[in-house]
């Protein structure tokens, strides 16, 4: 397939906060029907393994990529990290498999396009059932089957998580009434417009919580540069830790925030 390159990058290991049983698997973000980021920069794919010196191999539509040796972490829980590069107009669907001595884990109906995170407060959380013409939107959703949706649960953590502690509210799904009804209206309509304009797959990740302050969605290092009533703001980062940090290894195209007026006055932190 012209214009497609597959690259397995360095497999590195680190301690992972928030994992349960140690088995060979994809991280919880990776599932059937998902969209991975297209382009020459590649899309990160990662997961866990429990075997010492396990070798992981990625296979995309039956085409193998190079192997590398995995090194275990000091706790015995290991992560493997790879990169898959798909360029051109070969958007999918693909079958993506990860193979090791512990077996094979396979994802089906994987598309390549642009991936966006939609976050914020109640305006972003307002779902499709609240839209006046929601019945028409649900009926039209079949025309946008290449727009895939994912939604996190409301959850908090005092430490930054590398993966989600629980299953998401909605795992990667094709848009139909049953999956789209509880999804962010603004996020969906945004993705629908992108799909109409660019004609390639769009992945939409909803991670929001009504009535929350922007500080709770911010890294502690960012908050240290955020003045508040003449002093440095001191707030926790519980929502960043639980609902954003697990995405930081993954490859996305952009982020979309709606309604942050309850937060501090942000300053340039570059």
mmCIF file of C-alpha atoms in Angstrom:
data_model
loop_
_atom_site.group_PDB
_atom_site.id
_atom_site.type_symbol
_atom_site.label_atom_id
_atom_site.label_comp_id
_atom_site.label_asym_id
_atom_site.label_seq_id
_atom_site.Cartn_x
_atom_site.Cartn_y
_atom_site.Cartn_z
ATOM 1 C CA UNK A 1 0.000 0.000 0.000
ATOM 2 C CA UNK A 2 1.738 3.143 -1.272
ATOM 3 C CA UNK A 3 2.467 5.900 1.200
ATOM 4 C CA UNK A 4 2.306 3.693 4.305
ATOM 5 C CA UNK A 5 5.296 3.114 6.515
ATOM 6 C CA UNK A 6 5.316 1.205 9.737
ATOM 7 C CA UNK A 7 7.885 2.008 12.352
ATOM 8 C CA UNK A 8 8.313 0.285 15.678
ATOM 9 C CA UNK A 9 10.175 2.713 17.907
ATOM 10 C CA UNK A 10 12.167 2.073 21.041
ATOM 11 C CA UNK A 11 10.345 -0.069 23.564
ATOM 12 C CA UNK A 12 10.866 1.555 26.932
ATOM 13 C CA UNK A 13 9.721 0.689 30.382
ATOM 14 C CA UNK A 14 8.611 2.654 33.373
ATOM 15 C CA UNK A 15 6.613 2.175 36.527
ATOM 16 C CA UNK A 16 2.928 2.560 35.819
ATOM 17 C CA UNK A 17 0.445 4.021 38.283
ATOM 18 C CA UNK A 18 -3.080 2.700 38.108
ATOM 19 C CA UNK A 19 -2.685 -0.720 36.476
ATOM 20 C CA UNK A 20 -4.406 -3.726 37.931
ATOM 21 C CA UNK A 21 -3.285 -7.206 36.893
ATOM 22 C CA UNK A 22 0.024 -7.388 35.011
ATOM 23 C CA UNK A 23 -0.643 -9.055 31.669
ATOM 24 C CA UNK A 24 0.277 -8.512 28.040
ATOM 25 C CA UNK A 25 -2.237 -6.051 26.653
ATOM 26 C CA UNK A 26 -2.863 -2.711 25.035
ATOM 27 C CA UNK A 27 -3.375 0.262 27.339
ATOM 28 C CA UNK A 28 -7.066 0.843 28.051
ATOM 29 C CA UNK A 29 -7.311 3.727 25.539
ATOM 30 C CA UNK A 30 -6.694 1.380 22.587
ATOM 31 C CA UNK A 31 -9.769 -0.492 21.410
ATOM 32 C CA UNK A 32 -11.781 -1.570 18.381
ATOM 33 C CA UNK A 33 -13.201 1.286 16.242
ATOM 34 C CA UNK A 34 -10.594 3.782 17.414
ATOM 35 C CA UNK A 35 -8.880 6.515 15.388
ATOM 36 C CA UNK A 36 -5.087 6.793 15.517
ATOM 37 C CA UNK A 37 -3.320 9.975 14.463
ATOM 38 C CA UNK A 38 -2.260 10.027 10.827
ATOM 39 C CA UNK A 39 0.859 11.687 9.420
ATOM 40 C CA UNK A 40 4.610 11.372 9.228
ATOM 41 C CA UNK A 41 5.020 11.985 12.959
ATOM 42 C CA UNK A 42 3.327 8.666 13.654
ATOM 43 C CA UNK A 43 0.928 7.491 16.349
ATOM 44 C CA UNK A 44 2.105 6.104 19.678
ATOM 45 C CA UNK A 45 0.750 2.657 20.577
ATOM 46 C CA UNK A 46 1.521 1.237 23.991
ATOM 47 C CA UNK A 47 0.551 -1.351 26.553
ATOM 48 C CA UNK A 48 1.796 -3.569 29.360
ATOM 49 C CA UNK A 49 3.636 -6.843 29.700
ATOM 50 C CA UNK A 50 4.482 -9.032 32.671
ATOM 51 C CA UNK A 51 7.303 -11.154 31.264
ATOM 52 C CA UNK A 52 10.985 -10.412 31.715
ATOM 53 C CA UNK A 53 12.674 -9.582 28.377
ATOM 54 C CA UNK A 54 9.421 -10.006 26.502
ATOM 55 C CA UNK A 55 9.570 -9.208 22.778
ATOM 56 C CA UNK A 56 6.665 -7.275 21.318
ATOM 57 C CA UNK A 57 5.817 -7.082 17.633
ATOM 58 C CA UNK A 58 3.178 -4.941 15.946
ATOM 59 C CA UNK A 59 1.310 -6.135 12.869
ATOM 60 C CA UNK A 60 -0.853 -3.849 10.755
ATOM 61 C CA UNK A 61 -3.145 -5.598 8.248
ATOM 62 C CA UNK A 62 -0.845 -8.611 8.295
ATOM 63 C CA UNK A 63 2.374 -6.635 7.697
ATOM 64 C CA UNK A 64 4.971 -7.106 10.419
ATOM 65 C CA UNK A 65 7.172 -4.369 11.820
ATOM 66 C CA UNK A 66 10.606 -4.822 13.362
ATOM 67 C CA UNK A 67 10.935 -6.414 16.780
ATOM 68 C CA UNK A 68 12.742 -5.099 19.818
ATOM 69 C CA UNK A 69 13.475 -6.492 23.254
ATOM 70 C CA UNK A 70 11.485 -5.235 26.210
ATOM 71 C CA UNK A 71 13.163 -4.569 29.563
ATOM 72 C CA UNK A 72 11.225 -5.038 32.792
ATOM 73 C CA UNK A 73 10.748 -2.293 35.358
ATOM 74 C CA UNK A 74 11.918 -2.499 38.933
ATOM 75 C CA UNK A 75 8.403 -3.388 40.097
ATOM 76 C CA UNK A 76 7.956 -6.184 37.569
ATOM 77 C CA UNK A 77 5.221 -4.249 35.742
ATOM 78 C CA UNK A 78 6.398 -3.165 32.312
ATOM 79 C CA UNK A 79 5.168 -0.993 29.501
ATOM 80 C CA UNK A 80 5.932 -1.343 25.817
ATOM 81 C CA UNK A 81 5.813 1.718 23.598
ATOM 82 C CA UNK A 82 5.746 1.700 19.794
ATOM 83 C CA UNK A 83 5.011 4.058 16.943
ATOM 84 C CA UNK A 84 2.970 3.344 13.823
ATOM 85 C CA UNK A 85 3.278 5.713 10.859
ATOM 86 C CA UNK A 86 0.514 5.900 8.240
ATOM 87 C CA UNK A 87 0.659 8.648 5.627
ATOM 88 C CA UNK A 88 -1.315 9.349 2.496
ATOM 89 C CA UNK A 89 -5.003 8.637 2.021
ATOM 90 C CA UNK A 90 -4.996 5.044 3.269
ATOM 91 C CA UNK A 91 -7.197 5.774 6.268
ATOM 92 C CA UNK A 92 -8.403 2.232 6.930
ATOM 93 C CA UNK A 93 -10.056 0.263 8.317
ATOM 94 C CA UNK A 94 -7.093 -1.711 9.638
ATOM 95 C CA UNK A 95 -6.513 -4.629 11.953
ATOM 96 C CA UNK A 96 -3.752 -3.818 14.443
ATOM 97 C CA UNK A 97 -2.204 -6.668 16.428
ATOM 98 C CA UNK A 98 0.422 -6.758 19.172
ATOM 99 C CA UNK A 99 2.237 -10.081 19.525
ATOM 100 C CA UNK A 100 4.523 -11.414 22.234
ATOM 101 C CA UNK A 101 5.414 -14.687 23.882
ATOM 102 C CA UNK A 102 2.265 -14.265 25.982
ATOM 103 C CA UNK A 103 -0.040 -14.237 22.976
ATOM 104 C CA UNK A 104 -1.663 -11.838 20.545
ATOM 105 C CA UNK A 105 -3.942 -8.897 21.243
ATOM 106 C CA UNK A 106 -5.878 -7.580 18.242
ATOM 107 C CA UNK A 107 -7.797 -4.388 17.525
ATOM 108 C CA UNK A 108 -10.319 -4.287 14.680
ATOM 109 C CA UNK A 109 -11.756 -1.490 12.546
ATOM 110 C CA UNK A 110 -8.923 0.923 13.370
ATOM 111 C CA UNK A 111 -8.885 4.142 11.338
ATOM 112 C CA UNK A 112 -6.193 6.784 10.812
ATOM 113 C CA UNK A 113 -7.150 10.463 10.793
ATOM 114 C CA UNK A 114 -7.036 13.411 13.204
ATOM 115 C CA UNK A 115 -7.657 12.966 16.936
ATOM 116 C CA UNK A 116 -9.090 15.761 19.102
ATOM 117 C CA UNK A 117 -9.662 16.046 22.875
ATOM 118 C CA UNK A 118 -12.780 17.979 23.900
ATOM 119 C CA UNK A 119 -12.732 19.236 27.475
ATOM 120 C CA UNK A 120 -14.202 21.947 29.678
ATOM 121 C CA UNK A 121 -17.225 22.447 31.875
ATOM 122 C CA UNK A 122 -21.006 22.133 31.515
ATOM 123 C CA UNK A 123 -21.184 23.697 28.049
ATOM 124 C CA UNK A 124 -18.920 20.976 26.699
ATOM 125 C CA UNK A 125 -20.666 18.304 28.784
ATOM 126 C CA UNK A 126 -24.131 19.185 27.403
ATOM 127 C CA UNK A 127 -25.053 16.045 25.477
ATOM 128 C CA UNK A 128 -26.783 15.232 22.197
ATOM 129 C CA UNK A 129 -30.095 14.302 23.829
ATOM 130 C CA UNK A 130 -30.392 17.960 24.805
ATOM 131 C CA UNK A 131 -30.135 19.186 21.204
ATOM 132 C CA UNK A 132 -33.481 20.341 19.787
ATOM 133 C CA UNK A 133 -33.125 18.327 16.574
ATOM 134 C CA UNK A 134 -31.424 15.322 18.172
ATOM 135 C CA UNK A 135 -33.636 12.797 16.339
ATOM 136 C CA UNK A 136 -32.477 14.188 12.994
ATOM 137 C CA UNK A 137 -28.870 14.187 14.190
ATOM 138 C CA UNK A 138 -29.093 10.536 15.227
ATOM 139 C CA UNK A 139 -30.598 9.609 11.868
ATOM 140 C CA UNK A 140 -27.818 11.457 10.034
ATOM 141 C CA UNK A 141 -25.023 9.938 12.125
ATOM 142 C CA UNK A 142 -24.775 6.926 9.800
ATOM 143 C CA UNK A 143 -23.329 9.312 7.201
ATOM 144 C CA UNK A 144 -20.442 10.014 9.577
ATOM 145 C CA UNK A 145 -19.335 6.496 10.474
ATOM 146 C CA UNK A 146 -15.689 7.584 10.137
ATOM 147 C CA UNK A 147 -16.116 9.931 13.105
ATOM 148 C CA UNK A 148 -15.392 7.806 16.179
ATOM 149 C CA UNK A 149 -16.139 8.799 19.789
ATOM 150 C CA UNK A 150 -14.612 8.045 23.208
ATOM 151 C CA UNK A 151 -15.710 9.404 26.616
ATOM 152 C CA UNK A 152 -14.024 9.257 30.010
ATOM 153 C CA UNK A 153 -15.730 8.803 33.350
ATOM 154 C CA UNK A 154 -15.784 11.501 36.003
ATOM 155 C CA UNK A 155 -12.893 10.514 38.216
ATOM 156 C CA UNK A 156 -10.176 12.095 40.357
ATOM 157 C CA UNK A 157 -6.684 11.156 41.493
ATOM 158 C CA UNK A 158 -4.153 12.724 43.831
ATOM 159 C CA UNK A 159 -1.325 11.411 41.609
ATOM 160 C CA UNK A 160 -0.882 11.504 37.842
ATOM 161 C CA UNK A 161 -2.065 8.249 36.246
ATOM 162 C CA UNK A 162 -0.402 6.661 33.226
ATOM 163 C CA UNK A 163 -3.553 4.699 32.385
ATOM 164 C CA UNK A 164 -7.158 4.849 33.527
ATOM 165 C CA UNK A 165 -8.051 3.061 36.749
ATOM 166 C CA UNK A 166 -11.519 2.188 35.420
ATOM 167 C CA UNK A 167 -13.069 1.445 32.061
ATOM 168 C CA UNK A 168 -14.199 4.602 30.241
ATOM 169 C CA UNK A 169 -17.780 5.834 30.240
ATOM 170 C CA UNK A 170 -17.842 5.105 26.494
ATOM 171 C CA UNK A 171 -15.143 3.133 24.741
ATOM 172 C CA UNK A 172 -14.273 3.896 21.119
ATOM 173 C CA UNK A 173 -17.516 3.586 19.171
ATOM 174 C CA UNK A 174 -19.135 4.226 15.826
ATOM 175 C CA UNK A 175 -21.779 6.983 16.230
ATOM 176 C CA UNK A 176 -25.315 5.629 16.599
ATOM 177 C CA UNK A 177 -28.066 6.831 18.917
ATOM 178 C CA UNK A 178 -27.079 4.446 21.707
ATOM 179 C CA UNK A 179 -23.507 5.772 21.798
ATOM 180 C CA UNK A 180 -24.041 9.331 20.586
ATOM 181 C CA UNK A 181 -26.950 10.300 22.846
ATOM 182 C CA UNK A 182 -24.829 10.822 25.960
ATOM 183 C CA UNK A 183 -21.906 12.338 24.057
ATOM 184 C CA UNK A 184 -20.957 16.031 24.071
ATOM 185 C CA UNK A 185 -23.061 17.949 21.530
ATOM 186 C CA UNK A 186 -20.387 20.589 20.916
ATOM 187 C CA UNK A 187 -17.677 17.961 20.457
ATOM 188 C CA UNK A 188 -19.800 15.899 18.063
ATOM 189 C CA UNK A 189 -20.885 18.871 15.932
ATOM 190 C CA UNK A 190 -17.272 20.060 15.814
ATOM 191 C CA UNK A 191 -16.086 16.639 14.611
ATOM 192 C CA UNK A 192 -18.941 16.372 12.137
ATOM 193 C CA UNK A 193 -17.900 19.711 10.589
ATOM 194 C CA UNK A 194 -14.268 18.584 10.357
ATOM 195 C CA UNK A 195 -15.322 15.334 8.696
ATOM 196 C CA UNK A 196 -17.447 17.210 6.160
ATOM 197 C CA UNK A 197 -14.583 19.558 5.362
ATOM 198 C CA UNK A 198 -11.611 17.200 5.248
ATOM 199 C CA UNK A 199 -13.211 13.875 4.212
ATOM 200 C CA UNK A 200 -11.032 11.714 6.450
ATOM 201 C CA UNK A 201 -11.614 10.000 9.828
ATOM 202 C CA UNK A 202 -11.920 12.091 12.977
ATOM 203 C CA UNK A 203 -11.428 10.767 16.514
ATOM 204 C CA UNK A 204 -13.236 12.646 19.287
ATOM 205 C CA UNK A 205 -12.283 12.214 22.957
ATOM 206 C CA UNK A 206 -14.671 13.729 25.509
ATOM 207 C CA UNK A 207 -13.126 14.389 28.927
ATOM 208 C CA UNK A 208 -14.979 17.096 30.862
ATOM 209 C CA UNK A 209 -16.859 17.863 34.086
ATOM 210 C CA UNK A 210 -19.486 20.563 34.613
ATOM 211 C CA UNK A 211 -18.838 23.217 37.245
ATOM 212 C CA UNK A 212 -15.126 22.491 37.616
ATOM 213 C CA UNK A 213 -12.356 25.069 37.812
ATOM 214 C CA UNK A 214 -9.648 25.192 35.176
ATOM 215 C CA UNK A 215 -6.984 24.817 37.885
ATOM 216 C CA UNK A 216 -8.187 21.272 38.542
ATOM 217 C CA UNK A 217 -7.420 20.470 34.892
ATOM 218 C CA UNK A 218 -3.909 21.920 35.104
ATOM 219 C CA UNK A 219 -0.484 20.550 35.892
ATOM 220 C CA UNK A 220 1.002 21.674 39.188
ATOM 221 C CA UNK A 221 3.906 23.212 37.257
ATOM 222 C CA UNK A 222 1.429 25.296 35.242
ATOM 223 C CA UNK A 223 -0.435 26.393 38.361
ATOM 224 C CA UNK A 224 2.787 27.688 39.881
ATOM 225 C CA UNK A 225 2.779 30.351 37.141
ATOM 226 C CA UNK A 226 -0.878 31.235 37.579
ATOM 227 C CA UNK A 227 -1.369 34.308 39.839
ATOM 228 C CA UNK A 228 -4.429 34.299 42.089
ATOM 229 C CA UNK A 229 -5.475 37.293 44.217
ATOM 230 C CA UNK A 230 -1.921 38.571 44.148
ATOM 231 C CA UNK A 231 -0.485 35.215 45.201
ATOM 232 C CA UNK A 232 0.394 32.005 43.445
ATOM 233 C CA UNK A 233 -2.623 29.789 43.040
ATOM 234 C CA UNK A 234 -2.578 26.719 45.250
ATOM 235 C CA UNK A 235 -5.045 24.095 44.018
ATOM 236 C CA UNK A 236 -4.910 20.405 43.365
ATOM 237 C CA UNK A 237 -4.678 18.882 39.887
ATOM 238 C CA UNK A 238 -6.998 15.950 40.540
ATOM 239 C CA UNK A 239 -8.814 16.115 37.190
ATOM 240 C CA UNK A 240 -5.621 16.535 35.213
ATOM 241 C CA UNK A 241 -4.159 13.556 37.065
ATOM 242 C CA UNK A 242 -7.119 11.241 36.407
ATOM 243 C CA UNK A 243 -8.780 12.491 33.218
ATOM 244 C CA UNK A 244 -5.937 14.027 31.179
ATOM 245 C CA UNK A 245 -2.636 12.523 32.272
ATOM 246 C CA UNK A 246 -3.550 9.060 30.836
ATOM 247 C CA UNK A 247 -3.711 10.683 27.378
ATOM 248 C CA UNK A 248 -0.274 12.305 27.515
ATOM 249 C CA UNK A 249 1.540 9.372 25.911
ATOM 250 C CA UNK A 250 -0.962 9.157 23.093
ATOM 251 C CA UNK A 251 -0.735 11.124 19.860
ATOM 252 C CA UNK A 252 -3.412 13.739 19.180
ATOM 253 C CA UNK A 253 -3.899 16.534 16.651
ATOM 254 C CA UNK A 254 -5.448 19.163 18.914
ATOM 255 C CA UNK A 255 -7.491 20.063 21.989
ATOM 256 C CA UNK A 256 -10.787 21.970 22.236
ATOM 257 C CA UNK A 257 -11.780 23.661 25.538
ATOM 258 C CA UNK A 258 -15.201 25.210 26.116
ATOM 259 C CA UNK A 259 -16.062 27.420 29.120
ATOM 260 C CA UNK A 260 -13.188 28.088 31.475
ATOM 261 C CA UNK A 261 -14.441 31.247 33.188
ATOM 262 C CA UNK A 262 -14.281 29.775 36.697
ATOM 263 C CA UNK A 263 -10.518 29.413 36.537
ATOM 264 C CA UNK A 264 -7.629 31.757 37.231
ATOM 265 C CA UNK A 265 -6.202 34.222 34.743
ATOM 266 C CA UNK A 266 -3.737 32.045 32.870
ATOM 267 C CA UNK A 267 -0.334 33.424 31.938
ATOM 268 C CA UNK A 268 2.164 32.373 29.315
ATOM 269 C CA UNK A 269 3.984 29.304 30.653
ATOM 270 C CA UNK A 270 6.141 28.596 27.614
#
